[in-house]
Short mmCIF file of N, CA, C and O in Angstrom, two decimals:
data_model
loop_
_atom_site.label_atom_id
_atom_site.label_comp_id
_atom_site.label_asym_id
_atom_site.label_seq_id
_atom_site.Cartn_x
_atom_site.Cartn_y
_atom_site.Cartn_z
N UNK A 179 0.85 -1.20 0.00
CA UNK A 179 0.00 0.00 0.00
C UNK A 179 0.88 1.24 0.00
O UNK A 179 1.77 1.39 0.82
N UNK A 180 0.61 2.15 -0.91
CA UNK A 180 1.39 3.38 -1.01
C UNK A 180 0.76 4.43 -0.11
O UNK A 180 -0.46 4.64 -0.14
N UNK A 181 1.58 5.09 0.68
CA UNK A 181 1.08 6.14 1.54
C UNK A 181 2.16 7.17 1.81
O UNK A 181 3.33 6.95 1.54
N UNK A 182 1.73 8.31 2.35
CA UNK A 182 2.65 9.38 2.74
C UNK A 182 2.77 9.39 4.25
O UNK A 182 1.76 9.33 4.96
N UNK A 183 3.99 9.46 4.74
CA UNK A 183 4.25 9.46 6.17
C UNK A 183 4.96 10.77 6.52
O UNK A 183 6.06 11.02 6.06
N UNK A 184 4.30 11.54 7.35
CA UNK A 184 4.84 12.84 7.74
C UNK A 184 5.55 12.77 9.09
O UNK A 184 5.20 11.94 9.94
N UNK A 185 6.49 13.67 9.29
CA UNK A 185 7.16 13.80 10.58
C UNK A 185 7.71 15.21 10.71
O UNK A 185 7.82 15.94 9.71
N UNK A 186 8.03 15.60 11.95
CA UNK A 186 8.74 16.85 12.15
C UNK A 186 7.95 17.96 12.84
O UNK A 186 8.51 19.01 13.12
N UNK A 187 6.68 17.76 13.11
CA UNK A 187 5.92 18.81 13.78
C UNK A 187 6.29 18.92 15.24
O UNK A 187 7.10 18.15 15.76
N UNK A 188 5.71 19.92 15.90
CA UNK A 188 5.97 20.09 17.33
C UNK A 188 5.71 21.49 17.79
O UNK A 188 5.11 22.30 17.07
N UNK A 189 6.19 21.79 18.99
CA UNK A 189 6.03 23.11 19.60
C UNK A 189 7.32 23.90 19.42
O UNK A 189 8.41 23.40 19.71
N UNK A 190 7.19 25.13 18.98
CA UNK A 190 8.34 25.99 18.77
C UNK A 190 7.98 27.41 19.17
O UNK A 190 6.81 27.82 19.05
N UNK A 191 8.96 28.15 19.63
CA UNK A 191 8.73 29.54 20.01
C UNK A 191 8.67 30.43 18.77
O UNK A 191 9.27 30.10 17.74
N UNK A 192 7.99 31.56 18.87
CA UNK A 192 8.01 32.52 17.76
C UNK A 192 9.43 32.87 17.34
O UNK A 192 10.30 33.08 18.21
N UNK A 193 9.66 32.91 16.04
CA UNK A 193 10.99 33.16 15.52
C UNK A 193 11.81 31.91 15.30
O UNK A 193 12.89 31.98 14.69
N UNK A 194 11.32 30.80 15.77
CA UNK A 194 12.05 29.54 15.65
C UNK A 194 11.84 28.87 14.30
O UNK A 194 11.18 29.40 13.41
N UNK A 195 12.42 27.67 14.18
CA UNK A 195 12.39 26.92 12.92
C UNK A 195 11.98 25.47 13.16
O UNK A 195 12.23 24.91 14.24
N UNK A 196 11.38 24.90 12.14
CA UNK A 196 11.06 23.48 12.11
C UNK A 196 11.21 23.00 10.68
O UNK A 196 11.03 23.77 9.74
N UNK A 197 11.50 21.70 10.54
CA UNK A 197 11.50 21.10 9.21
C UNK A 197 10.56 19.90 9.21
O UNK A 197 10.71 18.99 10.02
N UNK A 198 9.61 19.93 8.30
CA UNK A 198 8.69 18.83 8.13
C UNK A 198 9.19 17.92 7.01
O UNK A 198 9.75 18.40 6.02
N UNK A 199 8.95 16.62 7.17
CA UNK A 199 9.31 15.65 6.15
C UNK A 199 8.08 14.86 5.72
O UNK A 199 7.17 14.64 6.53
N UNK A 200 8.10 14.44 4.48
CA UNK A 200 6.99 13.66 3.92
C UNK A 200 7.59 12.56 3.06
O UNK A 200 8.10 12.83 1.98
N UNK A 201 7.53 11.34 3.55
CA UNK A 201 8.13 10.21 2.86
C UNK A 201 7.07 9.35 2.20
O UNK A 201 6.03 9.05 2.80
N UNK A 202 7.35 8.94 0.96
CA UNK A 202 6.46 8.03 0.26
C UNK A 202 6.87 6.61 0.59
O UNK A 202 8.02 6.23 0.35
N UNK A 203 5.96 5.85 1.16
CA UNK A 203 6.25 4.44 1.44
C UNK A 203 5.49 3.57 0.46
O UNK A 203 4.38 3.90 0.06
N UNK A 204 6.12 2.48 0.04
CA UNK A 204 5.51 1.60 -0.94
C UNK A 204 6.17 1.75 -2.29
O UNK A 204 6.98 2.65 -2.52
N UNK A 205 5.82 0.86 -3.20
CA UNK A 205 6.45 0.82 -4.51
C UNK A 205 5.75 1.75 -5.49
O UNK A 205 4.54 1.65 -5.69
N UNK A 206 6.52 2.65 -6.09
CA UNK A 206 5.97 3.59 -7.07
C UNK A 206 6.95 3.71 -8.23
O UNK A 206 8.12 3.36 -8.11
N UNK A 207 6.47 4.24 -9.35
CA UNK A 207 7.34 4.54 -10.47
C UNK A 207 7.93 5.94 -10.34
O UNK A 207 9.10 6.16 -10.64
N UNK A 208 7.11 6.91 -9.92
CA UNK A 208 7.59 8.28 -9.84
C UNK A 208 6.67 9.11 -8.95
O UNK A 208 5.54 8.72 -8.65
N UNK A 209 7.20 10.24 -8.53
CA UNK A 209 6.43 11.23 -7.79
C UNK A 209 6.28 12.45 -8.67
O UNK A 209 7.27 12.94 -9.23
N UNK A 210 5.09 12.93 -8.82
CA UNK A 210 4.83 14.12 -9.62
C UNK A 210 4.89 15.34 -8.70
O UNK A 210 5.83 15.49 -7.93
N UNK A 211 3.91 16.21 -8.75
CA UNK A 211 3.93 17.38 -7.88
C UNK A 211 3.79 16.96 -6.41
O UNK A 211 3.09 16.01 -6.08
N UNK A 212 4.46 17.73 -5.55
CA UNK A 212 4.30 17.58 -4.10
C UNK A 212 3.89 18.94 -3.54
O UNK A 212 4.29 19.98 -4.08
N UNK A 213 3.14 18.91 -2.46
CA UNK A 213 2.67 20.17 -1.88
C UNK A 213 2.45 20.00 -0.38
O UNK A 213 2.33 18.88 0.13
N UNK A 214 2.44 21.13 0.30
CA UNK A 214 2.09 21.19 1.72
C UNK A 214 0.88 22.11 1.87
O UNK A 214 0.85 23.21 1.31
N UNK A 215 -0.08 21.63 2.63
CA UNK A 215 -1.25 22.41 3.01
C UNK A 215 -1.27 22.54 4.53
O UNK A 215 -0.59 21.80 5.24
N UNK A 216 -2.07 23.46 5.01
CA UNK A 216 -2.26 23.56 6.45
C UNK A 216 -3.69 23.96 6.76
O UNK A 216 -4.37 24.58 5.95
N UNK A 217 -4.12 23.56 7.95
CA UNK A 217 -5.46 23.90 8.40
C UNK A 217 -5.39 24.33 9.85
O UNK A 217 -5.04 23.53 10.74
N UNK A 218 -5.70 25.60 10.09
CA UNK A 218 -5.73 26.14 11.45
C UNK A 218 -7.12 25.91 12.04
O UNK A 218 -8.09 25.74 11.31
N UNK A 219 -7.23 25.93 13.35
CA UNK A 219 -8.53 25.71 14.00
C UNK A 219 -9.58 26.70 13.49
O UNK A 219 -9.34 27.91 13.47
N UNK A 220 -10.71 26.18 13.07
CA UNK A 220 -11.80 27.03 12.61
C UNK A 220 -11.63 27.61 11.23
O UNK A 220 -12.45 28.43 10.81
N UNK A 221 -10.58 27.19 10.53
CA UNK A 221 -10.33 27.73 9.19
C UNK A 221 -10.28 26.61 8.16
O UNK A 221 -10.13 25.43 8.50
N UNK A 222 -10.39 26.99 6.90
CA UNK A 222 -10.32 26.02 5.82
C UNK A 222 -8.86 25.65 5.54
O UNK A 222 -7.95 26.42 5.82
N UNK A 223 -8.69 24.48 4.95
CA UNK A 223 -7.36 24.05 4.56
C UNK A 223 -6.85 24.97 3.45
O UNK A 223 -7.59 25.30 2.51
N UNK A 224 -5.58 25.37 3.54
CA UNK A 224 -5.01 26.27 2.54
C UNK A 224 -3.68 25.72 2.02
O UNK A 224 -2.95 25.03 2.76
N UNK A 225 -3.39 26.04 0.78
CA UNK A 225 -2.13 25.63 0.17
C UNK A 225 -1.01 26.51 0.69
O UNK A 225 -1.11 27.74 0.64
N UNK A 226 0.06 25.89 1.14
CA UNK A 226 1.21 26.62 1.68
C UNK A 226 2.31 26.71 0.62
O UNK A 226 2.86 27.79 0.39
N UNK A 227 2.65 25.59 0.01
CA UNK A 227 3.74 25.56 -0.95
C UNK A 227 3.59 24.35 -1.86
O UNK A 227 3.02 23.34 -1.46
N UNK A 228 4.13 24.49 -3.07
CA UNK A 228 4.08 23.39 -4.05
C UNK A 228 5.41 23.31 -4.77
O UNK A 228 6.06 24.33 -5.01
N UNK A 229 5.81 22.09 -5.12
CA UNK A 229 7.02 21.90 -5.92
C UNK A 229 6.70 20.90 -7.03
O UNK A 229 6.11 19.84 -6.79
N UNK A 230 7.06 21.26 -8.25
CA UNK A 230 6.76 20.41 -9.39
C UNK A 230 7.84 19.34 -9.57
O UNK A 230 8.85 19.32 -8.87
N UNK A 231 7.60 18.48 -10.54
CA UNK A 231 8.54 17.40 -10.82
C UNK A 231 9.93 17.93 -11.14
O UNK A 231 10.94 17.34 -10.74
N UNK A 232 9.97 19.05 -11.85
CA UNK A 232 11.27 19.60 -12.25
C UNK A 232 11.80 20.64 -11.27
O UNK A 232 12.75 21.35 -11.58
N UNK A 233 11.17 20.75 -10.10
CA UNK A 233 11.72 21.59 -9.04
C UNK A 233 11.21 23.02 -8.98
O UNK A 233 11.69 23.82 -8.17
N UNK A 234 10.23 23.36 -9.81
CA UNK A 234 9.67 24.71 -9.75
C UNK A 234 8.81 24.83 -8.49
O UNK A 234 8.00 23.96 -8.22
N UNK A 235 8.99 25.93 -7.77
CA UNK A 235 8.29 26.11 -6.50
C UNK A 235 7.34 27.31 -6.54
O UNK A 235 7.54 28.26 -7.30
N UNK A 236 6.33 27.25 -5.68
CA UNK A 236 5.43 28.38 -5.50
C UNK A 236 4.97 28.37 -4.05
O UNK A 236 4.94 27.31 -3.41
N UNK A 237 4.64 29.57 -3.54
CA UNK A 237 4.32 29.73 -2.12
C UNK A 237 3.11 30.64 -1.91
O UNK A 237 2.86 31.54 -2.71
N UNK A 238 2.42 30.40 -0.82
CA UNK A 238 1.41 31.35 -0.38
C UNK A 238 2.11 32.64 0.04
O UNK A 238 3.24 32.62 0.55
N UNK A 239 1.44 33.76 -0.18
CA UNK A 239 2.06 35.06 0.16
C UNK A 239 2.44 35.12 1.64
O UNK A 239 3.45 35.75 2.00
N UNK A 240 1.67 34.47 2.48
CA UNK A 240 1.90 34.56 3.92
C UNK A 240 3.18 33.87 4.38
O UNK A 240 3.66 34.13 5.49
N UNK A 241 3.76 33.01 3.54
CA UNK A 241 4.97 32.29 3.95
C UNK A 241 6.18 32.59 3.06
O UNK A 241 7.28 32.08 3.33
N UNK A 242 6.00 33.38 2.02
CA UNK A 242 7.11 33.69 1.13
C UNK A 242 8.27 34.31 1.89
O UNK A 242 8.08 35.19 2.72
N UNK A 243 9.48 33.83 1.60
CA UNK A 243 10.67 34.33 2.25
C UNK A 243 10.96 33.68 3.60
O UNK A 243 12.04 33.89 4.16
N UNK A 244 10.01 32.90 4.10
CA UNK A 244 10.22 32.23 5.39
C UNK A 244 10.23 30.71 5.26
O UNK A 244 10.95 30.03 5.99
N UNK A 245 9.44 30.18 4.35
CA UNK A 245 9.33 28.73 4.17
C UNK A 245 10.02 28.33 2.85
O UNK A 245 10.00 29.09 1.88
N UNK A 246 10.58 27.14 2.85
CA UNK A 246 11.20 26.59 1.64
C UNK A 246 10.76 25.15 1.45
O UNK A 246 10.94 24.32 2.36
N UNK A 247 10.20 24.86 0.28
CA UNK A 247 9.82 23.49 -0.05
C UNK A 247 10.91 22.87 -0.91
O UNK A 247 11.51 23.55 -1.75
N UNK A 248 11.18 21.60 -0.67
CA UNK A 248 12.20 20.91 -1.46
C UNK A 248 11.83 19.43 -1.55
O UNK A 248 10.89 18.98 -0.90
N UNK A 249 12.60 18.71 -2.35
CA UNK A 249 12.33 17.29 -2.51
C UNK A 249 13.62 16.54 -2.82
O UNK A 249 14.53 17.12 -3.42
N UNK A 250 13.66 15.29 -2.44
CA UNK A 250 14.77 14.41 -2.75
C UNK A 250 14.15 13.18 -3.41
O UNK A 250 13.63 12.29 -2.72
N UNK A 251 14.17 13.14 -4.73
CA UNK A 251 13.49 12.06 -5.45
C UNK A 251 14.10 10.69 -5.16
O UNK A 251 13.39 9.69 -5.11
N UNK A 252 15.40 10.65 -4.94
CA UNK A 252 16.05 9.37 -4.65
C UNK A 252 15.55 8.78 -3.33
O UNK A 252 15.44 7.56 -3.18
N UNK A 253 15.24 9.67 -2.39
CA UNK A 253 14.74 9.21 -1.09
C UNK A 253 13.21 9.18 -1.05
O UNK A 253 12.63 8.84 -0.02
N UNK A 254 12.58 9.60 -2.14
CA UNK A 254 11.11 9.65 -2.21
C UNK A 254 10.55 10.47 -1.05
O UNK A 254 9.57 10.09 -0.39
N UNK A 255 11.17 11.62 -0.81
CA UNK A 255 10.81 12.44 0.35
C UNK A 255 10.73 13.90 -0.03
O UNK A 255 11.56 14.40 -0.79
N UNK A 256 9.74 14.58 0.52
CA UNK A 256 9.63 16.02 0.38
C UNK A 256 9.81 16.68 1.73
O UNK A 256 9.64 16.05 2.79
N UNK A 257 10.17 17.96 1.69
CA UNK A 257 10.47 18.69 2.93
C UNK A 257 9.82 20.07 2.90
O UNK A 257 9.61 20.65 1.83
N UNK A 258 9.55 20.58 4.08
CA UNK A 258 9.13 21.97 4.23
C UNK A 258 9.96 22.56 5.37
O UNK A 258 9.75 22.21 6.54
N UNK A 259 10.90 23.42 5.02
CA UNK A 259 11.70 24.13 6.01
C UNK A 259 10.97 25.40 6.38
O UNK A 259 10.68 26.22 5.49
N UNK A 260 10.69 25.56 7.65
CA UNK A 260 9.92 26.71 8.12
C UNK A 260 10.78 27.52 9.08
O UNK A 260 11.19 27.01 10.13
N UNK A 261 11.08 28.75 8.70
CA UNK A 261 11.88 29.66 9.51
C UNK A 261 11.05 30.86 9.94
O UNK A 261 9.99 31.12 9.37
N UNK A 262 11.56 31.58 10.92
CA UNK A 262 10.89 32.80 11.41
C UNK A 262 9.40 32.53 11.67
O UNK A 262 8.54 33.30 11.24
N UNK A 263 9.14 31.46 12.37
CA UNK A 263 7.75 31.06 12.59
C UNK A 263 7.00 32.06 13.44
O UNK A 263 7.56 32.69 14.35
N UNK A 264 5.72 32.21 13.12
CA UNK A 264 4.83 33.14 13.80
C UNK A 264 3.68 32.36 14.44
O UNK A 264 3.32 31.28 13.97
N UNK A 265 3.05 32.92 15.45
CA UNK A 265 1.89 32.23 16.05
C UNK A 265 0.81 31.89 15.03
O UNK A 265 0.15 30.84 15.15
N UNK A 266 0.66 32.73 14.02
CA UNK A 266 -0.37 32.48 13.01
C UNK A 266 -0.02 31.32 12.08
O UNK A 266 -0.84 30.93 11.24
N UNK A 267 1.17 30.78 12.19
CA UNK A 267 1.54 29.58 11.45
C UNK A 267 1.05 28.31 12.15
O UNK A 267 1.18 27.21 11.59
N UNK A 268 0.52 28.46 13.34
CA UNK A 268 0.01 27.29 14.07
C UNK A 268 -1.11 26.63 13.29
O UNK A 268 -2.09 27.28 12.91
N UNK A 269 -0.95 25.32 13.04
CA UNK A 269 -1.92 24.59 12.22
C UNK A 269 -1.51 23.13 12.16
O UNK A 269 -0.39 22.77 12.54
N UNK A 270 -2.41 22.31 11.63
CA UNK A 270 -2.03 20.96 11.23
C UNK A 270 -1.57 21.05 9.77
O UNK A 270 -2.29 21.59 8.93
N UNK A 271 -0.38 20.53 9.52
CA UNK A 271 0.21 20.58 8.19
C UNK A 271 0.06 19.22 7.52
O UNK A 271 0.38 18.19 8.12
N UNK A 272 -0.40 19.25 6.27
CA UNK A 272 -0.64 18.03 5.51
C UNK A 272 0.23 18.01 4.26
O UNK A 272 0.28 19.00 3.51
N UNK A 273 0.85 16.89 4.02
CA UNK A 273 1.59 16.68 2.79
C UNK A 273 0.64 16.11 1.74
O UNK A 273 -0.26 15.32 2.06
N UNK A 274 0.84 16.52 0.50
CA UNK A 274 0.04 16.05 -0.62
C UNK A 274 0.97 15.73 -1.78
O UNK A 274 1.91 16.48 -2.03
N UNK A 275 0.70 14.60 -2.45
CA UNK A 275 1.54 14.24 -3.59
C UNK A 275 0.74 13.42 -4.59
O UNK A 275 -0.18 12.68 -4.20
N UNK A 276 1.12 13.56 -5.83
CA UNK A 276 0.58 12.70 -6.89
C UNK A 276 1.69 11.75 -7.28
O UNK A 276 2.78 12.19 -7.66
N UNK A 277 1.44 10.46 -7.15
CA UNK A 277 2.45 9.45 -7.47
C UNK A 277 1.92 8.56 -8.58
O UNK A 277 0.71 8.43 -8.77
N UNK A 278 2.85 7.95 -9.29
CA UNK A 278 2.50 7.05 -10.38
C UNK A 278 2.87 5.63 -9.99
O UNK A 278 4.03 5.34 -9.68
N UNK A 279 1.86 4.78 -9.95
CA UNK A 279 2.07 3.35 -9.78
C UNK A 279 1.63 2.72 -11.10
O UNK A 279 2.17 3.03 -12.14
N UNK A 280 0.61 1.90 -11.08
CA UNK A 280 0.03 1.43 -12.34
C UNK A 280 -0.95 2.47 -12.88
O UNK A 280 -1.46 2.37 -13.98
N UNK A 281 -1.21 3.48 -12.02
CA UNK A 281 -2.01 4.64 -12.40
C UNK A 281 -1.59 5.80 -11.50
O UNK A 281 -0.84 5.59 -10.53
N UNK A 282 -2.06 6.99 -11.80
CA UNK A 282 -1.74 8.13 -10.94
C UNK A 282 -2.65 8.12 -9.71
O UNK A 282 -3.87 7.94 -9.82
N UNK A 283 -2.04 8.34 -8.56
CA UNK A 283 -2.77 8.39 -7.31
C UNK A 283 -2.48 9.70 -6.60
O UNK A 283 -1.31 10.12 -6.53
N UNK A 284 -3.52 10.34 -6.07
CA UNK A 284 -3.30 11.51 -5.22
C UNK A 284 -3.36 11.05 -3.78
O UNK A 284 -4.35 10.44 -3.35
N UNK A 285 -2.31 11.37 -3.03
CA UNK A 285 -2.19 10.91 -1.66
C UNK A 285 -2.12 12.09 -0.69
O UNK A 285 -1.60 13.16 -1.04
N UNK A 286 -2.59 11.85 0.52
CA UNK A 286 -2.48 12.83 1.61
C UNK A 286 -1.79 12.17 2.80
O UNK A 286 -2.03 11.00 3.11
N UNK A 287 -0.95 12.95 3.47
CA UNK A 287 -0.36 12.48 4.70
C UNK A 287 -1.36 12.56 5.84
O UNK A 287 -2.47 13.09 5.69
N UNK A 288 -0.94 12.03 7.00
CA UNK A 288 -1.84 11.96 8.15
C UNK A 288 -1.97 13.29 8.87
O UNK A 288 -2.87 13.46 9.70
N UNK A 289 -1.09 14.22 8.56
CA UNK A 289 -1.11 15.52 9.23
C UNK A 289 -0.17 15.54 10.41
O UNK A 289 -0.04 14.56 11.15
N UNK A 290 0.50 16.68 10.59
CA UNK A 290 1.37 16.86 11.74
C UNK A 290 1.12 18.26 12.31
O UNK A 290 1.03 19.23 11.57
N UNK A 291 1.01 18.33 13.63
CA UNK A 291 0.66 19.59 14.30
C UNK A 291 1.90 20.44 14.52
O UNK A 291 2.88 19.97 15.09
N UNK A 292 1.80 21.68 14.10
CA UNK A 292 2.83 22.68 14.37
C UNK A 292 2.21 23.75 15.26
O UNK A 292 1.20 24.35 14.88
N UNK A 293 2.79 23.96 16.42
CA UNK A 293 2.31 24.96 17.36
C UNK A 293 3.41 25.98 17.61
O UNK A 293 4.52 25.61 18.03
N UNK A 294 3.11 27.24 17.32
CA UNK A 294 4.08 28.32 17.53
C UNK A 294 3.57 29.16 18.69
O UNK A 294 2.57 29.86 18.59
N UNK A 295 4.27 29.07 19.81
CA UNK A 295 3.82 29.75 21.02
C UNK A 295 4.98 29.93 21.98
O UNK A 295 5.88 29.09 22.04
N UNK A 296 4.91 31.01 22.75
CA UNK A 296 5.92 31.24 23.78
C UNK A 296 5.45 30.68 25.12
O UNK A 296 6.17 30.78 26.12
#
């Protein structure tokens, strides 16, 4: 069974940093686009960052200059480096990826909680 496994969330003080990881487990041919979403309490899920197969990135305005999305295709893993964290970054972060097995599958990670608080 192919799935996404997230790690790296936790509690951090304002101004601090965290790195989230998203690993693809199971047998696949390739990973297409990867993305990170987040959902804060009482709010809708929003797109934070996306990285294409060839490494092109895009970011929500609220995280530009602070967050960096990357991927390591050999390790079948994506990352979200989060710097200069703010309390408003507090949310459950979800990894999203489209992978190719015998067909294209869109997968979601289980979610990891990031809490920014002093």
